[in-house]
PDB file of C-alpha atoms in Angstrom:
ATOM      1  CA  GLY A  72      -2.663   9.250 -22.001  1.00 52.00           C
ATOM      2  CA  ALA A  73       0.651  10.189 -22.572  1.00 57.00           C
ATOM      3  CA  ALA A  74       2.418  11.468 -18.388  1.00 61.00           C
ATOM      4  CA  ALA A  75       5.686  13.879 -18.885  1.00 68.00           C
ATOM      5  CA  ILE A  76       8.829  12.430 -17.415  1.00 69.00           C
ATOM      6  CA  ALA A  77      12.613  13.446 -16.113  1.00 71.00           C
ATOM      7  CA  ALA A  78      15.068  13.204 -18.655  1.00 77.00           C
ATOM      8  CA  GLY A  79      18.522  10.792 -17.527  1.00 76.00           C
ATOM      9  CA  GLN A  80      15.820   8.350 -15.370  1.00 71.00           C
ATOM     10  CA  GLN A  81      14.471   4.961 -15.107  1.00 72.00           C
ATOM     11  CA  TYR A  82      10.940   4.325 -14.694  1.00 70.00           C
ATOM     12  CA  GLU A  83       9.367   1.184 -14.737  1.00 72.00           C
ATOM     13  CA  TRP A  84       5.184   0.563 -14.970  1.00 70.00           C
ATOM     14  CA  GLN A  85       2.614  -2.030 -15.425  1.00 71.00           C
ATOM     15  CA  VAL A  86      -0.871  -2.469 -17.239  1.00 73.00           C
ATOM     16  CA  VAL A  87      -3.193  -4.886 -16.131  1.00 73.00           C
ATOM     17  CA  SER A  88      -6.307  -5.736 -18.350  1.00 75.00           C
ATOM     18  CA  PHE A  89      -9.209  -7.324 -18.482  1.00 74.00           C
ATOM     19  CA  ASP A  90     -11.099  -9.499 -20.713  1.00 78.00           C
ATOM     20  CA  ASP A  91     -14.147  -7.293 -19.788  1.00 81.00           C
ATOM     21  CA  GLY A  92     -14.567  -3.614 -18.146  1.00 78.00           C
ATOM     22  CA  ASN A  93     -17.143  -4.143 -16.422  1.00 86.00           C
ATOM     23  CA  ASP A  94     -14.393  -6.816 -13.732  1.00 88.00           C
ATOM     24  CA  ALA A  95     -12.935  -4.326 -12.055  1.00 89.00           C
ATOM     25  CA  MET A  96     -13.426  -0.140 -11.255  1.00 91.00           C
ATOM     26  CA  ALA A  97     -10.792   1.834 -10.903  1.00 90.00           C
ATOM     27  CA  GLN A  98     -10.816   4.797  -8.136  1.00 93.00           C
ATOM     28  CA  ARG A  99      -7.885   7.394  -7.178  1.00 93.00           C
ATOM     29  CA  VAL A 100      -7.512   9.831  -4.842  1.00 95.00           C
ATOM     30  CA  SER A 101      -4.578  11.964  -2.889  1.00 95.00           C
ATOM     31  CA  ALA A 102      -3.903  13.080   0.402  1.00 95.00           C
ATOM     32  CA  ASN A 103      -0.869  15.913   0.775  1.00 94.00           C
ATOM     33  CA  MET A 104       1.037  15.527   4.151  1.00 93.00           C
ATOM     34  CA  GLY A 105       2.333  18.301   5.515  1.00 92.00           C
ATOM     35  CA  ALA A 106       5.393  18.539   7.745  1.00 90.00           C
ATOM     36  CA  GLY A 107       4.324  16.856  11.515  1.00 91.00           C
ATOM     37  CA  THR A 108       0.934  14.918  10.243  1.00 93.00           C
ATOM     38  CA  MET A 109       1.748  11.573  10.491  1.00 92.00           C
ATOM     39  CA  THR A 110      -1.986   9.947   9.583  1.00 95.00           C
ATOM     40  CA  THR A 111      -4.354  11.163   7.228  1.00 96.00           C
ATOM     41  CA  THR A 112      -7.416   9.817   5.730  1.00 97.00           C
ATOM     42  CA  VAL A 113      -8.682  10.564   2.094  1.00 97.00           C
ATOM     43  CA  THR A 114     -12.264   9.063   0.777  1.00 97.00           C
ATOM     44  CA  LEU A 115     -13.211   7.300  -2.311  1.00 97.00           C
ATOM     45  CA  ALA A 116     -15.859   8.701  -4.337  1.00 96.00           C
ATOM     46  CA  GLN A 117     -17.711   5.755  -4.485  1.00 96.00           C
ATOM     47  CA  PRO A 118     -17.807   3.245  -1.941  1.00 97.00           C
ATOM     48  CA  VAL A 119     -15.905   0.407  -2.499  1.00 96.00           C
ATOM     49  CA  ASN A 120     -16.377  -3.429  -1.712  1.00 96.00           C
ATOM     50  CA  PRO A 121     -13.503  -3.886   1.060  1.00 94.00           C
ATOM     51  CA  SER A 122     -13.417  -7.779   0.614  1.00 91.00           C
ATOM     52  CA  SER A 123     -12.727  -8.007  -3.538  1.00 93.00           C
ATOM     53  CA  THR A 124     -11.104  -3.767  -3.118  1.00 94.00           C
ATOM     54  CA  MET A 125      -6.896  -3.895  -3.010  1.00 91.00           C
ATOM     55  CA  LEU A 126      -4.916  -0.937  -2.513  1.00 92.00           C
ATOM     56  CA  VAL A 127      -2.034   0.531  -4.419  1.00 89.00           C
ATOM     57  CA  ALA A 128      -0.057   3.479  -3.278  1.00 90.00           C
ATOM     58  CA  GLY A 129       3.035   5.810  -5.350  1.00 86.00           C
ATOM     59  CA  VAL A 130       4.857   8.960  -3.056  1.00 87.00           C
ATOM     60  CA  ARG A 131       6.234  11.843  -4.675  1.00 84.00           C
ATOM     61  CA  SER A 132       8.869  13.440  -1.494  1.00 82.00           C
ATOM     62  CA  THR A 133      11.501  16.051  -1.835  1.00 77.00           C
ATOM     63  CA  ASN A 134      12.852  14.734   1.794  1.00 75.00           C
ATOM     64  CA  THR A 135      16.272  13.821   2.221  1.00 74.00           C
ATOM     65  CA  GLY A 136      17.897  11.519   5.002  1.00 71.00           C
ATOM     66  CA  ALA A 137      19.202   8.550   6.707  1.00 70.00           C
ATOM     67  CA  ALA A 138      15.764   6.733   7.971  1.00 65.00           C
ATOM     68  CA  ILE A 139      14.409   5.663   4.309  1.00 66.00           C
ATOM     69  CA  GLY A 140      12.172   2.963   6.434  1.00 62.00           C
ATOM     70  CA  ASP A 141      10.888   6.061   8.757  1.00 61.00           C
ATOM     71  CA  ARG A 142       9.574   7.968   5.188  1.00 67.00           C
ATOM     72  CA  MET A 143       7.954   5.350   4.055  1.00 78.00           C
ATOM     73  CA  VAL A 144       3.845   5.276   3.845  1.00 87.00           C
ATOM     74  CA  ARG A 145       1.463   2.486   4.216  1.00 88.00           C
ATOM     75  CA  VAL A 146      -1.754   2.485   3.346  1.00 93.00           C
ATOM     76  CA  ARG A 147      -5.197   0.970   4.297  1.00 92.00           C
ATOM     77  CA  LEU A 148      -8.794   0.185   3.575  1.00 94.00           C
ATOM     78  CA  LEU A 149     -10.283   1.472   6.983  1.00 94.00           C
ATOM     79  CA  ASP A 150     -14.219   1.394   5.855  1.00 96.00           C
ATOM     80  CA  ASP A 151     -16.201   0.933   1.899  1.00 97.00           C
ATOM     81  CA  ARG A 152     -14.859   4.495   1.439  1.00 97.00           C
ATOM     82  CA  THR A 153     -12.173   5.455   3.692  1.00 97.00           C
ATOM     83  CA  VAL A 154      -8.597   5.030   2.801  1.00 97.00           C
ATOM     84  CA  GLU A 155      -5.973   5.919   5.633  1.00 95.00           C
ATOM     85  CA  VAL A 156      -2.426   6.968   4.672  1.00 95.00           C
ATOM     86  CA  ARG A 157       0.396   6.551   7.676  1.00 92.00           C
ATOM     87  CA  ARG A 158       3.916   7.108   8.031  1.00 88.00           C
ATOM     88  CA  GLU A 159       6.352   7.253  10.414  1.00 82.00           C
ATOM     89  CA  LEU A 160       8.112   9.957  10.659  1.00 81.00           C
ATOM     90  CA  GLY A 161       6.399  12.950  10.012  1.00 83.00           C
ATOM     91  CA  THR A 162       9.536  15.635   8.898  1.00 82.00           C
ATOM     92  CA  GLY A 163       8.994  17.099   5.595  1.00 84.00           C
ATOM     93  CA  THR A 164       6.505  16.618   2.642  1.00 88.00           C
ATOM     94  CA  VAL A 165       4.864  13.870   1.080  1.00 89.00           C
ATOM     95  CA  ALA A 166       2.056  13.265  -1.574  1.00 91.00           C
ATOM     96  CA  VAL A 167       0.290  10.462  -1.778  1.00 93.00           C
ATOM     97  CA  ASP A 168      -1.638   9.264  -4.547  1.00 93.00           C
ATOM     98  CA  VAL A 169      -3.371   6.122  -4.195  1.00 93.00           C
ATOM     99  CA  GLN A 170      -5.657   4.175  -6.482  1.00 92.00           C
ATOM    100  CA  ALA A 171      -8.730   1.487  -4.818  1.00 93.00           C
ATOM    101  CA  ILE A 172      -8.677  -1.229  -7.455  1.00 92.00           C
ATOM    102  CA  GLU A 173     -12.674  -2.990  -6.789  1.00 93.00           C
ATOM    103  CA  LEU A 174     -12.666  -6.660  -8.384  1.00 91.00           C
ATOM    104  CA  ARG A 175     -15.797  -7.077  -9.488  1.00 91.00           C
ATOM    105  CA  ASP A 176     -15.303 -10.908 -11.259  1.00 88.00           C
ATOM    106  CA  GLY A 177     -15.359 -12.359  -7.752  1.00 87.00           C
ATOM    107  CA  SER A 178     -12.031 -12.370  -7.027  1.00 84.00           C
ATOM    108  CA  THR A 179     -11.087 -11.718  -3.718  1.00 83.00           C
ATOM    109  CA  VAL A 180      -8.807  -9.739  -1.986  1.00 83.00           C
ATOM    110  CA  THR A 181      -6.953 -11.013   1.769  1.00 79.00           C
ATOM    111  CA  HIS A 182      -5.863  -8.048   3.948  1.00 76.00           C
ATOM    112  CA  GLY A 183      -3.781  -8.231   6.941  1.00 74.00           C
ATOM    113  CA  VAL A 184      -1.234  -7.209   9.285  1.00 73.00           C
ATOM    114  CA  ILE A 185       1.803  -9.041  10.749  1.00 74.00           C
ATOM    115  CA  ASP A 186       4.084  -7.761  13.469  1.00 73.00           C
ATOM    116  CA  LEU A 187       7.282  -9.596  13.928  1.00 73.00           C
ATOM    117  CA  ALA A 188       8.122  -9.051  17.068  1.00 77.00           C
ATOM    118  CA  ILE A 189      11.741  -7.056  18.582  1.00 79.00           C
ATOM    119  CA  GLY A 190      14.590  -9.287  18.280  1.00 81.00           C
ATOM    120  CA  ALA A 191      12.448 -11.986  15.992  1.00 78.00           C
ATOM    121  CA  ASP A 192      14.214 -12.955  11.932  1.00 78.00           C
ATOM    122  CA  THR A 193      10.570 -14.223  10.907  1.00 80.00           C
ATOM    123  CA  ALA A 194       6.951 -14.404  10.761  1.00 78.00           C
ATOM    124  CA  THR A 195       4.022 -16.731   9.946  1.00 78.00           C
ATOM    125  CA  ALA A 196       0.499 -15.353   8.280  1.00 75.00           C
ATOM    126  CA  THR A 197      -1.916 -17.328   7.615  1.00 73.00           C
ATOM    127  CA  ILE A 198      -3.358 -16.488   4.526  1.00 69.00           C
ATOM    128  CA  PRO A 199      -7.223 -17.413   5.174  1.00 64.00           C
ATOM    129  CA  THR A 200      -8.370 -18.116   1.314  1.00 56.00           C
ATOM    130  CA  GLU A 201      -8.460 -20.701  -1.083  1.00 60.00           C
ATOM    131  CA  THR A 202      -4.707 -20.127  -2.792  1.00 57.00           C
ATOM    132  CA  THR A 203      -5.056 -23.120  -5.905  1.00 59.00           C
ATOM    133  CA  GLY A 204      -4.699 -20.998  -9.198  1.00 57.00           C
ATOM    134  CA  SER A 205      -4.256 -17.120  -7.100  1.00 57.00           C
ATOM    135  CA  PRO A 206      -1.383 -15.438  -7.643  1.00 56.00           C
ATOM    136  CA  ALA A 207       0.410 -14.203  -4.850  1.00 53.00           C
ATOM    137  CA  PHE A 208       2.106 -10.542  -4.773  1.00 53.00           C
ATOM    138  CA  GLY A 209       2.725  -8.608  -1.609  1.00 50.00           C
ATOM    139  CA  PHE A 210       4.233  -5.464  -0.627  1.00 45.00           C
ATOM    140  CA  ARG A 211       6.228  -4.521   1.775  1.00 43.00           C
ATOM    141  CA  CYS A 212       6.029  -2.202   4.067  1.00 42.00           C
ATOM    142  CA  CYS A 213       8.865  -1.509   6.434  1.00 40.00           C
ATOM    143  CA  TRP A 214       8.588   0.136   9.900  1.00 39.00           C
ATOM    144  CA  PRO A 215      12.356   0.260  10.914  1.00 39.00           C
ATOM    145  CA  LYS A 216      13.458  -1.083  14.886  1.00 38.00           C
ATOM    146  CA  THR A 217      14.220   1.990  15.939  1.00 39.00           C
ATOM    147  CA  THR A 218      14.960   4.202  19.195  1.00 37.00           C
ATOM    148  CA  THR A 219      11.671   5.340  18.607  1.00 39.00           C
ATOM    149  CA  THR A 220       9.566   3.284  17.180  1.00 40.00           C
ATOM    150  CA  GLY A 221      11.246  -0.143  18.736  1.00 38.00           C
ATOM    151  CA  ARG A 222       8.889  -1.482  15.715  1.00 38.00           C
ATOM    152  CA  PRO A 223      11.536  -4.167  13.420  1.00 36.00           C
ATOM    153  CA  CYS A 224      11.897  -3.840  10.016  1.00 35.00           C
ATOM    154  CA  LEU A 225      11.145  -7.186   7.910  1.00 34.00           C
ATOM    155  CA  ARG A 226      14.200  -7.693   5.691  1.00 35.00           C
ATOM    156  CA  ASN A 227      12.916 -11.215   4.079  1.00 35.00           C
ATOM    157  CA  ILE A 228       9.472 -11.890   3.071  1.00 37.00           C
ATOM    158  CA  ARG A 229       8.260 -14.875   1.521  1.00 39.00           C
ATOM    159  CA  ALA A 230       5.031 -16.490  -0.290  1.00 40.00           C
ATOM    160  CA  VAL A 231       4.760 -20.079   0.290  1.00 39.00           C
ATOM    161  CA  GLY A 232       3.028 -22.331  -1.696  1.00 38.00           C
TER     162      GLY A 232
END
């Protein structure tokens, strides 16, 4: 379908196609986080298999300020129907659209979180899955090192393999 977009802006998009429409199922949920709300959950209409489901999120906000990293949003699947939406800074309002994409062709999705110690420049994550023939893509979630959070910002993320 067509979407209305504002003039004078650049938009990037991707389409992922499957040979068989039964190979994947996508569900869309939304969350609106008002000022002061740091974490919320939304429920998927149908349960998914967490080991073959990935989440993709889009954020809309009119918030301004220098703390861009603090304004980022993280989404994660808590169980087969619950998506958690979390942010570090609770000022202003944020609208989040999440797509839960369940791969039904036998593909697996590995989830994980790695903590980067304060003062550390790197950290290593061991990915417990077969990577031969597997395309790798990742998301950078930057919770900045600040006096309020103590969390460092991940600046360089590399895929090895």
